[in-house]
Short mmCIF file of C-alpha atoms and ligand atoms in Angstrom, two decimals:
data_model
loop_
_atom_site.label_atom_id
_atom_site.label_comp_id
_atom_site.label_asym_id
_atom_site.label_seq_id
_atom_site.Cartn_x
_atom_site.Cartn_y
_atom_site.Cartn_z
CA UNK I 5 -5.73 -12.23 -23.04
CA UNK I 6 -5.62 -13.33 -26.56
CA UNK I 7 -7.88 -16.16 -28.46
CA UNK I 8 -6.96 -17.98 -31.28
CA UNK I 9 -10.72 -17.38 -33.66
CA UNK I 10 -10.42 -21.58 -34.03
CA UNK I 11 -13.15 -21.06 -37.25
CA UNK I 12 -11.01 -19.35 -39.68
CA UNK I 13 -8.17 -22.42 -40.27
CA UNK I 14 -6.86 -21.25 -43.30
CA UNK I 15 -3.77 -19.48 -42.22
CA UNK I 16 -0.23 -19.04 -42.83
CA UNK I 17 1.68 -22.01 -40.53
CA UNK I 18 5.23 -22.42 -39.15
CA UNK I 19 7.25 -25.18 -38.51
CA UNK I 20 10.29 -24.13 -35.71
CA UNK I 21 11.46 -27.60 -35.54
CA UNK I 22 10.82 -30.94 -38.00
CA UNK I 23 7.81 -32.67 -36.71
CA UNK I 24 4.75 -35.40 -37.73
CA UNK I 25 2.24 -32.42 -38.87
CA UNK I 26 4.83 -30.63 -40.55
CA UNK I 27 5.18 -33.29 -43.66
CA UNK I 28 1.14 -32.35 -44.32
CA UNK I 29 0.20 -30.71 -47.25
CA UNK I 30 -1.85 -27.57 -46.29
CA UNK I 31 -5.12 -29.20 -46.77
CA UNK I 32 -4.55 -31.86 -44.95
CA UNK I 33 -3.22 -29.90 -42.12
CA UNK I 34 -6.23 -27.25 -42.02
CA UNK I 35 -8.46 -30.10 -41.83
CA UNK I 36 -7.39 -31.84 -38.59
CA UNK I 37 -7.15 -28.73 -37.44
CA UNK I 38 -10.45 -28.20 -38.12
CA UNK I 39 -11.28 -32.24 -36.70
CA UNK I 40 -9.85 -31.57 -33.98
CA UNK I 41 -10.71 -28.01 -32.64
CA UNK I 42 -14.19 -27.42 -33.68
CA UNK I 43 -15.30 -31.87 -33.21
CA UNK I 44 -15.93 -33.98 -31.08
CA UNK I 45 -13.84 -36.67 -32.59
CA UNK I 46 -11.40 -37.90 -30.10
CA UNK I 47 -7.30 -36.75 -30.57
CA UNK I 48 -6.47 -40.69 -30.94
CA UNK I 49 -9.10 -41.45 -33.74
CA UNK I 50 -8.27 -38.16 -35.17
CA UNK I 51 -4.68 -38.96 -35.84
CA UNK I 52 -4.95 -42.15 -37.35
CA UNK I 53 -7.56 -40.60 -39.64
CA UNK I 54 -4.55 -38.71 -41.46
CA UNK I 55 -2.42 -41.80 -40.79
CA UNK I 56 0.14 -39.80 -38.46
CA UNK I 57 1.50 -42.11 -36.06
CA UNK I 58 1.90 -39.90 -33.01
CA UNK I 59 1.39 -40.23 -29.45
CA UNK I 60 -2.21 -38.36 -28.76
CA UNK I 61 -0.37 -36.51 -25.83
CA UNK I 62 2.18 -34.79 -28.57
CA UNK I 63 -0.10 -33.23 -30.33
CA UNK I 64 -1.26 -29.55 -28.64
CA UNK I 65 3.05 -29.67 -28.32
CA UNK I 66 3.93 -30.55 -32.22
CA UNK I 67 0.99 -27.43 -33.01
CA UNK I 68 2.25 -24.86 -35.98
CA UNK I 69 3.19 -20.80 -35.26
CA UNK I 70 1.57 -18.23 -37.06
CA UNK I 71 2.29 -14.95 -37.03
CA UNK I 72 0.05 -12.09 -34.50
CA UNK I 73 0.25 -8.34 -34.65
CA UNK I 74 2.93 -8.06 -32.24
CA UNK I 75 6.23 -6.83 -33.62
CA UNK I 76 9.92 -7.64 -32.76
CA UNK I 77 10.95 -4.68 -31.06
CA UNK I 78 14.71 -4.27 -32.47
CA UNK I 79 13.98 -5.33 -35.74
CA UNK I 80 10.36 -5.04 -35.87
CA UNK I 81 9.33 -8.25 -37.48
CA UNK I 82 6.33 -9.87 -36.33
CA UNK I 83 6.41 -12.57 -33.60
CA UNK I 84 5.46 -15.88 -33.40
CA UNK I 85 3.20 -17.49 -31.93
CA UNK I 86 1.75 -21.42 -31.26
CA UNK I 87 -1.35 -21.69 -31.79
CA UNK I 88 -2.80 -23.06 -28.56
CA UNK I 89 -4.31 -26.27 -27.54
CA UNK I 90 -8.31 -26.65 -28.68
CA UNK I 91 -8.86 -26.18 -24.56
CA UNK I 92 -6.73 -23.30 -24.10
CA UNK I 93 -8.60 -21.19 -26.86
CA UNK I 94 -10.14 -18.03 -25.36
CA UNK I 95 -7.24 -17.78 -23.10
CA UNK I 96 -4.58 -18.16 -25.08
CA UNK I 97 -0.77 -17.61 -23.84
CA UNK I 98 2.30 -18.83 -25.31
CA UNK I 99 5.70 -17.66 -25.93
CA UNK I 100 5.66 -15.32 -28.20
CA UNK I 101 8.83 -15.62 -30.68
CA UNK I 102 10.96 -13.86 -32.59
CA UNK I 103 12.70 -15.65 -35.93
CA UNK I 104 14.99 -13.08 -36.88
CA UNK I 105 16.69 -12.03 -33.40
CA UNK I 106 14.96 -14.87 -31.23
CA UNK I 107 13.90 -12.38 -28.73
CA UNK I 108 10.83 -13.90 -26.62
CA UNK I 109 8.36 -11.95 -24.76
CA UNK I 110 7.30 -15.15 -22.31
CA UNK I 111 4.12 -15.66 -21.41
CA UNK I 112 5.86 -16.67 -18.03
CA UNK I 113 6.64 -13.29 -16.54
CA UNK I 114 9.44 -14.06 -14.27
CA UNK I 115 11.07 -15.16 -17.08
CA UNK I 116 13.66 -13.00 -18.86
CA UNK I 117 14.54 -13.04 -22.55
CA UNK I 118 18.50 -13.17 -23.16
CA UNK I 119 18.57 -12.22 -27.35
CA UNK I 120 21.21 -9.85 -27.84
CA UNK I 121 18.82 -7.40 -28.39
CA UNK I 122 17.52 -7.41 -24.47
CA UNK I 123 21.68 -8.54 -23.63
CA UNK I 124 22.18 -4.58 -24.69
CA UNK I 125 18.93 -2.76 -23.13
CA UNK I 126 19.01 -4.49 -19.91
CA UNK I 127 23.38 -3.76 -19.88
CA UNK I 128 22.33 0.44 -20.70
CA UNK I 129 19.52 0.47 -17.90
CA UNK I 130 22.18 -0.72 -15.72
CA UNK I 131 24.67 2.07 -16.31
CA UNK I 132 22.29 4.27 -16.38
CA UNK I 133 20.82 2.62 -13.29
CA UNK I 134 24.05 3.04 -11.92
CA UNK I 135 24.60 6.35 -12.48
CA UNK I 136 21.68 7.54 -11.12
CA UNK I 137 22.27 5.44 -7.81
CA UNK I 138 25.96 7.52 -8.36
CA UNK I 139 23.96 10.75 -7.76
CA UNK I 140 22.03 9.78 -5.08
CA UNK I 141 24.82 8.43 -3.14
CA UNK I 142 26.66 11.58 -3.22
CA UNK I 143 24.14 12.52 -0.91
CA UNK I 144 24.49 10.03 1.73
CA UNK I 145 22.02 10.59 4.54
CA UNK I 146 23.38 10.51 8.22
CA UNK I 147 21.91 8.09 10.09
CA UNK I 148 22.07 9.85 13.43
CA UNK I 149 19.99 12.73 11.87
CA UNK I 150 16.86 10.40 11.14
CA UNK I 151 13.36 10.61 12.61
CA UNK I 152 13.02 7.44 14.67
CA UNK I 153 10.24 6.14 12.48
CA UNK I 154 13.21 5.65 9.80
CA UNK I 155 15.51 4.37 11.94
CA UNK I 156 12.21 1.68 13.43
CA UNK I 157 11.59 1.52 8.61
CA UNK I 158 14.82 0.86 7.75
CA UNK I 159 16.22 -2.21 10.26
CA UNK I 160 12.66 -4.04 9.06
CA UNK I 161 13.29 -3.44 5.88
CA UNK I 162 16.88 -4.90 6.03
CA UNK I 163 14.96 -8.41 7.79
CA UNK I 164 12.58 -8.18 5.55
CA UNK I 165 15.39 -7.98 2.80
CA UNK I 166 16.40 -11.12 4.16
CA UNK I 167 13.64 -13.66 3.42
CA UNK I 168 15.16 -15.58 0.18
CA UNK I 169 11.35 -14.06 -1.58
CA UNK I 170 12.15 -10.81 -1.31
CA UNK I 171 9.46 -9.24 0.98
CA UNK I 172 8.71 -10.54 3.72
CA UNK I 173 5.12 -12.40 3.59
CA UNK I 174 3.13 -10.60 5.96
CA UNK I 175 0.46 -12.49 6.85
CA UNK I 176 -3.28 -12.54 6.85
CA UNK I 177 -3.58 -9.43 8.71
CA UNK I 178 -2.46 -6.96 6.45
CA UNK I 179 -4.09 -7.73 3.52
CA UNK I 180 -5.02 -4.43 3.48
CA UNK I 181 -2.35 -2.72 3.83
CA UNK I 182 1.17 -4.34 2.52
CA UNK I 183 2.72 -2.95 5.18
CA UNK I 184 6.50 -3.80 3.52
CA UNK I 185 4.79 -2.21 0.65
CA UNK I 186 4.48 1.02 2.47
CA UNK I 187 7.31 0.76 4.79
CA UNK I 188 9.58 0.10 0.87
CA UNK I 189 7.49 3.19 -0.48
CA UNK I 190 8.57 5.44 2.29
CA UNK I 191 12.08 4.36 2.62
CA UNK I 192 12.69 5.37 -1.57
CA UNK I 193 10.88 8.99 -0.94
CA UNK I 194 13.16 9.74 1.54
CA UNK I 195 15.77 8.45 -0.76
CA UNK I 196 16.97 6.60 2.34
CA UNK I 197 17.58 3.21 -0.13
CA UNK I 198 17.79 3.45 -4.34
CA UNK I 199 17.70 0.77 -6.50
CA UNK I 200 20.98 -0.85 -7.13
CA UNK I 201 22.83 -1.18 -10.85
CA UNK I 202 21.99 -5.11 -10.66
CA UNK I 203 18.19 -4.64 -11.65
CA UNK I 204 16.01 -5.51 -14.37
CA UNK I 205 14.54 -2.73 -17.10
CA UNK I 206 11.59 -5.44 -17.02
CA UNK I 207 11.60 -4.78 -13.18
CA UNK I 208 10.43 -1.53 -13.41
CA UNK I 209 6.93 -0.03 -14.30
CA UNK I 210 8.55 3.86 -15.61
CA UNK I 211 11.28 5.21 -14.76
CA UNK I 212 13.26 8.86 -15.68
CA UNK I 213 17.25 8.55 -15.14
CA UNK I 214 16.55 12.34 -15.29
CA UNK I 215 14.40 13.49 -12.82
CA UNK I 216 15.03 10.42 -11.06
CA UNK I 217 11.83 9.48 -10.05
CA UNK I 218 10.50 5.61 -10.53
CA UNK I 219 7.57 3.21 -10.08
CA UNK I 220 8.16 -0.29 -10.06
CA UNK I 221 8.00 -4.35 -8.38
CA UNK I 222 9.18 -3.20 -5.16
CA UNK I 223 9.55 -6.57 -4.75
CA UNK I 224 11.19 -7.73 -7.43
CA UNK I 225 13.96 -4.15 -6.53
CA UNK I 226 17.15 -5.05 -4.88
CA UNK I 227 18.15 -2.26 -3.74
CA UNK I 228 21.37 -0.08 -2.03
CA UNK I 229 21.25 1.77 1.46
CA UNK I 230 22.16 5.39 0.80
CA UNK I 231 23.08 5.73 4.59
CA UNK I 232 26.59 6.66 5.74
CA UNK I 233 27.64 6.23 9.71
CA UNK I 234 30.84 8.05 10.88
CA UNK I 235 33.68 5.72 10.33
CA UNK I 236 32.23 2.81 9.90
CA UNK I 237 32.16 0.96 6.31
CA UNK I 238 29.62 -0.41 4.61
CA UNK I 239 29.08 -3.67 6.43
CA UNK I 240 29.46 -2.05 10.07
CA UNK I 241 26.85 0.91 8.44
CA UNK I 242 24.70 -2.23 7.28
CA UNK I 243 24.23 -4.23 11.52
CA UNK I 244 23.57 -0.52 12.49
CA UNK I 245 21.07 0.29 10.85
CA UNK I 246 19.48 -3.89 11.22
CA UNK I 247 20.10 -3.71 15.03
CA UNK I 248 19.73 0.15 15.63
CA UNK I 249 22.59 0.03 17.34
CA UNK I 250 23.73 3.21 18.76
CA UNK I 251 23.08 4.96 22.03
CA UNK I 252 22.00 6.97 21.28
CA UNK I 253 18.76 8.76 23.94
CA UNK I 254 16.06 8.15 22.73
CA UNK I 255 13.55 11.07 23.47
CA UNK I 256 10.83 9.69 25.08
CA UNK I 257 8.10 11.55 23.07
CA UNK I 258 9.03 10.03 20.02
CA UNK I 259 8.71 6.29 20.96
CA UNK I 260 6.04 6.96 22.83
CA UNK I 261 4.03 8.88 19.42
CA UNK I 262 6.32 5.76 17.52
CA UNK I 263 4.78 3.49 19.94
CA UNK I 264 1.09 4.04 19.77
CA UNK I 265 1.07 4.75 15.50
CA UNK I 266 2.35 1.27 15.59
CA UNK I 267 -0.15 0.07 17.61
CA UNK I 268 -3.18 1.98 15.85
CA UNK I 269 -1.80 1.04 12.34
CA UNK I 270 -2.04 -2.68 13.29
CA UNK I 271 -5.07 -2.70 15.34
CA UNK I 272 -6.98 -0.76 12.93
CA UNK I 273 -5.53 -3.24 9.68
CA UNK I 274 -6.99 -5.86 11.50
CA UNK I 275 -9.80 -4.43 12.21
CA UNK I 276 -10.25 -4.47 8.49
CA UNK I 277 -9.30 -7.21 7.63
CA UNK I 278 -11.71 -8.82 9.53
CA UNK I 279 -14.54 -6.36 8.43
CA UNK I 280 -13.81 -7.70 4.74
CA UNK I 281 -13.47 -12.05 5.97
CA UNK I 282 -16.76 -11.52 7.02
CA UNK I 283 -18.19 -9.26 3.64
CA UNK I 284 -20.19 -7.10 5.05
CA UNK I 285 -19.93 -3.01 4.72
CA UNK I 286 -16.53 -1.92 5.78
CA UNK I 287 -16.45 1.27 7.44
CA UNK I 288 -13.93 3.77 5.60
CA UNK I 289 -9.87 3.63 7.03
CA UNK I 290 -10.01 6.65 8.56
CA UNK I 291 -13.47 5.88 10.61
CA UNK I 292 -11.43 2.41 12.51
CA UNK I 293 -8.88 3.99 13.14
CA UNK I 294 -10.17 6.66 14.97
CA UNK I 295 -11.41 4.12 17.13
CA UNK I 296 -8.78 2.48 17.67
CA UNK I 297 -7.64 5.40 18.84
CA UNK I 298 -10.20 5.53 21.60
CA UNK I 299 -10.35 2.44 22.37
CA UNK I 300 -6.31 2.71 22.54
CA UNK I 301 -6.92 4.68 25.98
CA UNK I 302 -8.31 2.08 28.16
CA UNK I 303 -7.68 -1.11 27.05
CA UNK I 304 -4.61 -2.53 25.66
CA UNK I 305 -4.18 -3.83 22.00
CA UNK I 306 -4.63 -8.22 23.40
CA UNK I 307 -8.48 -7.19 24.88
CA UNK I 308 -9.01 -5.58 22.02
CA UNK I 309 -7.80 -8.05 19.50
CA UNK I 310 -9.00 -10.75 22.01
CA UNK I 311 -13.01 -8.91 22.12
CA UNK I 312 -11.93 -8.71 17.98
CA UNK I 313 -11.68 -12.59 17.50
CA UNK I 314 -14.63 -13.62 19.88
CA UNK I 315 -17.26 -11.85 18.24
CA UNK I 316 -16.57 -13.25 15.14
CA UNK I 317 -16.73 -16.80 16.33
CA UNK I 318 -20.19 -15.41 18.36
CA UNK I 319 -22.39 -16.63 15.61
CA UNK I 320 -25.19 -16.30 18.03
CA UNK I 321 -23.95 -12.51 18.17
CA UNK I 322 -23.63 -12.24 14.49
CA UNK I 323 -26.59 -14.05 13.90
CA UNK I 324 -28.45 -11.21 16.65
CA UNK I 325 -26.35 -8.78 15.07
CA UNK I 326 -27.55 -9.77 10.80
CA UNK I 327 -29.04 -6.07 10.59
CA UNK I 328 -27.35 -4.05 11.66
CA UNK I 329 -23.77 -5.99 10.31
CA UNK I 330 -24.54 -5.07 6.77
CA UNK I 331 -24.60 -1.11 8.40
CA UNK I 332 -20.98 1.04 7.89
CA UNK I 333 -20.07 0.43 10.93
CA UNK I 334 -21.67 -2.58 11.78
CA UNK I 335 -19.21 -4.80 12.93
CA UNK I 336 -17.36 -1.82 14.08
CA UNK I 337 -20.15 -0.94 16.36
CA UNK I 338 -20.37 -4.46 18.30
CA UNK I 339 -17.08 -5.73 18.78
CA UNK I 340 -17.33 -1.63 20.09
CA UNK I 341 -20.15 -2.40 22.74
CA UNK I 342 -18.72 -5.95 23.84
CA UNK I 343 -14.63 -4.28 25.25
CA UNK I 344 -16.97 -2.39 27.17
CA UNK I 345 -18.59 -5.47 28.16
CA UNK I 346 -16.11 -7.97 27.99
CA UNK I 347 -13.40 -5.47 30.64
CA UNK I 348 -11.16 -6.21 33.02
CA UNK I 349 -12.90 -10.13 33.57
CA UNK I 350 -9.99 -11.80 31.65
CA UNK I 351 -10.35 -15.67 32.74
CA UNK I 352 -9.10 -18.04 30.13
CA UNK I 353 -6.76 -19.46 31.96
CA UNK I 354 -3.52 -18.68 30.72
CA UNK I 355 -1.11 -16.54 31.22
CA UNK I 356 -1.42 -13.15 30.28
CA UNK I 357 1.97 -12.93 28.67
CA UNK I 358 1.50 -15.98 26.64
CA UNK I 359 -1.39 -14.88 25.77
CA UNK I 360 -0.28 -11.19 24.77
CA UNK I 361 2.80 -12.82 22.60
CA UNK I 362 0.51 -15.09 20.22
CA UNK I 363 -2.05 -11.42 19.81
CA UNK I 364 1.70 -10.35 18.85
CA UNK I 365 2.24 -12.87 16.00
CA UNK I 366 -0.77 -12.84 15.18
CA UNK I 367 -0.62 -8.76 14.88
CA UNK I 368 2.90 -9.06 13.48
CA UNK I 369 4.17 -7.19 10.59
CA UNK I 370 7.70 -5.86 9.50
CA UNK I 371 7.39 -2.41 11.14
CA UNK I 372 6.07 -3.54 14.24
CA UNK I 373 8.71 -6.39 14.85
CA UNK I 374 11.90 -3.72 13.96
CA UNK I 375 10.39 -1.70 16.99
CA UNK I 376 9.73 -3.88 19.60
CA UNK I 377 12.60 -5.62 18.89
CA UNK I 378 15.23 -2.62 18.94
CA UNK I 379 13.51 0.26 20.36
CA UNK I 380 11.02 -1.19 23.55
CA UNK I 381 12.11 -4.34 24.30
CA UNK I 382 9.26 -6.53 24.70
CA UNK I 383 7.43 -8.95 23.36
CA UNK I 384 4.83 -8.39 25.95
CA UNK I 385 3.63 -5.13 23.98
CA UNK I 386 0.75 -6.31 23.36
CA UNK I 387 -0.99 -6.91 27.56
CA UNK I 388 0.12 -3.46 27.73
CA UNK I 389 -2.30 -0.11 28.21
CA UNK I 390 -0.34 2.18 25.37
CA UNK I 391 1.14 5.36 26.09
CA UNK I 392 -1.41 8.09 26.59
CA UNK I 393 -1.09 10.21 23.63
CA UNK I 394 0.07 13.36 24.09
CA UNK I 395 -3.09 16.57 24.47
CA UNK I 396 -0.05 18.41 22.19
CA UNK I 397 0.01 16.40 19.29
CA UNK I 398 -3.67 15.37 18.59
CA UNK I 399 -3.68 13.53 15.30
CA UNK I 400 -6.29 14.48 12.88
CA UNK I 401 -7.71 11.91 10.05
CA UNK I 402 -5.81 12.63 6.79
CA UNK I 403 -9.12 13.52 4.51
CA UNK I 404 -9.78 15.66 7.38
CA UNK I 405 -6.95 18.45 7.07
CA UNK I 406 -7.41 18.00 3.71
CA UNK I 407 -10.71 19.23 3.86
CA UNK I 408 -10.02 21.97 5.60
CA UNK I 409 -6.92 23.39 2.95
CA UNK I 410 -9.46 25.10 1.46
CA UNK I 411 -10.76 26.65 3.83
CA UNK I 412 -8.02 28.69 5.01
CA UNK I 413 -7.98 32.84 4.57
CA UNK I 414 -4.90 34.06 4.25
CA UNK I 415 -5.84 37.21 2.40
CA UNK I 416 -5.81 40.43 5.13
CA UNK I 417 -6.40 43.20 3.15
CA UNK I 418 -10.35 41.74 3.66
CA UNK I 419 -9.71 43.10 7.40
CA UNK I 420 -11.87 46.43 7.11
CA UNK I 421 -14.36 45.15 5.07
CA UNK I 422 -14.96 41.93 7.43
CA UNK I 423 -15.44 44.01 10.19
CA UNK I 424 -17.42 46.27 8.97
CA UNK I 425 -20.90 46.00 11.43
CA UNK I 426 -18.96 44.81 14.35
CA UNK I 427 -20.10 44.66 17.35
CA UNK I 428 -17.93 44.17 20.23
CA UNK I 429 -15.13 41.22 20.30
CA UNK I 430 -13.48 38.99 22.21
CA UNK I 431 -9.63 37.43 22.17
CA UNK I 432 -9.70 33.62 23.33
CA UNK I 433 -7.31 30.95 23.61
CA UNK I 434 -9.01 28.96 20.47
CA UNK I 435 -9.70 31.83 18.65
CA UNK I 436 -11.10 35.81 18.21
CA UNK I 437 -15.04 35.78 18.86
CA UNK I 438 -16.51 38.82 17.07
CA UNK I 439 -20.04 39.67 17.47
CA UNK I 440 -22.27 41.04 15.36
CA UNK I 441 -25.98 42.03 15.51
CA UNK I 442 -27.23 38.46 13.58
CA UNK I 443 -24.49 36.49 15.73
CA UNK I 444 -21.11 35.54 16.55
CA UNK I 445 -18.51 34.53 14.76
CA UNK I 446 -14.96 32.55 14.74
CA UNK I 447 -12.12 33.29 13.45
CA UNK I 448 -9.77 30.82 14.10
CA UNK I 449 -7.41 28.39 12.37
CA UNK I 450 -8.76 24.83 11.85
CA UNK I 451 -6.04 22.92 14.55
CA UNK I 452 -7.76 25.47 17.63
CA UNK I 453 -10.63 24.30 16.91
CA UNK I 454 -10.68 21.04 16.15
CA UNK I 455 -9.27 20.43 19.80
CA UNK I 456 -12.24 22.48 21.58
CA UNK I 457 -14.93 20.15 18.94
CA UNK I 458 -13.17 17.19 20.49
CA UNK I 459 -12.69 18.49 24.36
CA UNK I 460 -17.09 19.15 23.51
CA UNK I 461 -17.33 16.05 22.07
CA UNK I 462 -18.69 16.95 19.03
CA UNK I 463 -16.54 15.67 16.38
CA UNK I 464 -19.69 13.83 13.78
CA UNK I 465 -18.51 11.99 11.65
CA UNK I 466 -18.54 13.28 8.04
CA UNK I 467 -15.62 16.21 7.27
CA UNK I 468 -17.70 19.17 8.07
CA UNK I 469 -17.29 18.89 11.96
CA UNK I 470 -16.94 22.70 11.98
CA UNK I 471 -20.38 23.47 11.11
CA UNK I 472 -21.69 21.32 13.72
CA UNK I 473 -24.53 23.00 15.80
CA UNK I 474 -22.47 22.53 19.00
CA UNK I 475 -20.58 25.86 19.91
CA UNK I 476 -22.49 29.39 20.22
CA UNK I 477 -21.11 30.22 17.73
CA UNK I 478 -20.36 30.01 13.45
CA UNK I 479 -17.36 29.14 11.60
CA UNK I 480 -17.33 30.24 8.35
CA UNK I 481 -13.82 29.31 7.43
CA UNK I 482 -10.79 28.81 8.73
CA UNK I 483 -7.50 31.60 9.22
CA UNK I 484 -4.05 31.98 9.47
CA UNK I 485 -1.92 32.36 11.50
CA UNK I 486 -1.08 36.03 8.93
CA UNK I 487 -4.68 36.87 9.56
CA UNK I 488 -5.51 36.45 13.06
CA UNK I 489 -2.83 38.19 14.40
CA UNK I 490 -3.68 41.27 12.22
CA UNK I 491 -7.25 41.20 13.05
CA UNK I 492 -6.19 41.13 17.14
CA UNK I 493 -3.56 44.17 16.07
CA UNK I 494 -6.11 46.19 14.13
CA UNK I 495 -9.57 44.48 16.46
CA UNK I 496 -7.05 46.40 19.84
CA UNK I 497 -6.34 49.58 17.00
CA UNK I 498 -10.48 50.58 16.12
CA UNK I 499 -13.52 51.44 18.38
CA UNK I 500 -14.43 47.52 18.75
CA UNK I 501 -15.51 47.57 21.74
CA UNK I 502 -13.22 44.20 24.14
CA UNK I 503 -15.20 42.50 26.15
ZN1 LIG B 607 13.60 -9.38 -33.36
ZN1 LIG B 608 14.78 -9.83 -26.28
#
């Protein structure tokens, strides 16, 4: 935000139109401005002292322009800006105008300049955008081959687009992550959508036509669908995508995973939002996600949500736990305890169906809506148990996976040295155990060990769960599959005893 120095007033003033102030000499004008900005005199009195017959309210509108440092991108002349009204000197924000070509930088961001230079630039930009679009759309994606999640995202995306404001406002529950933004981002990354040719350069922060990479204000951008459905025209394709109309057999496993993912995501966001709302220490998203994931195996989303709400409104309970609430997991632990207490003691007198529809509305986001309208047609899903997680697909929190990838050993040439001093070994379902004089080392990959740690309830807070004392072996690193196979081969062909 610019500021206007109202103490150095002897400047070059420019009037773009005839007005009352234009008639004054430079000295009179400076005198008047000094009175206006730097005295407590009323505007009426100032005007009469300078023999000006105008309405006091018009003064700020008739103030002159000055040249500012910023220059016109088309002819390099310095831009003009009207000096601010008295109350706006610290917050000086007016249109910036080029006197040569009329180029205007509007202070309202939704106004676009229509000068010749800008029109030219826009039309060049649109030509480039069209070329990029043609390139991307040469490889239209086959709708049938998309993942279920992409299809749900696409459906949600088109429904959002029916909103005249572009984005659907996703409600207070999603302040933390704007689901609409994430959907757009993901579809754009997969090149399932691309910006149409009618966009304005102002809506992009960055665009590189060569590498076809761009970032921008997704809410303002118009998109084109990069999808094909055999023998369908654009309109039919659009309908197919919006209502997910192809009668394909859905993969049960895929449906259930997405069901869980959507329920967990919605509840996690709601949880984080509630914590933020209380302004206590906020636990990390991964932590909340993990708790939600665990609780959903025993409780319905509706029970979960109602407990959050009743805890939020239970002032006695909050007051009693005031201290705890300032801990990172404070509110979460409280809700967790409450949900265990109130298990199955639901008697609010309203039909469960009705309550869960209300709950679903509270957690409503475009993705959940699209899923529960098109895939599992179930408005009352909140009142039901979320399908159990498939054991073989336990999901690792992203930060743990990231931390572990740094530890993966892939260099098989170190195996002989590694096995020096080994006494015996055993090959187990979780990995290869090698006994040395000083102890046992586990050679395994991260996922198998994570699963073992989870089964044994050894997962602690933080990212280095593998250094737990709960294992009767040491985990120094993780190993690639190639490394493990080679290690097993070397051990079997060696003199080291198998136990
Ligand atoms: Zn200009
Ligand atoms: Zn312009």
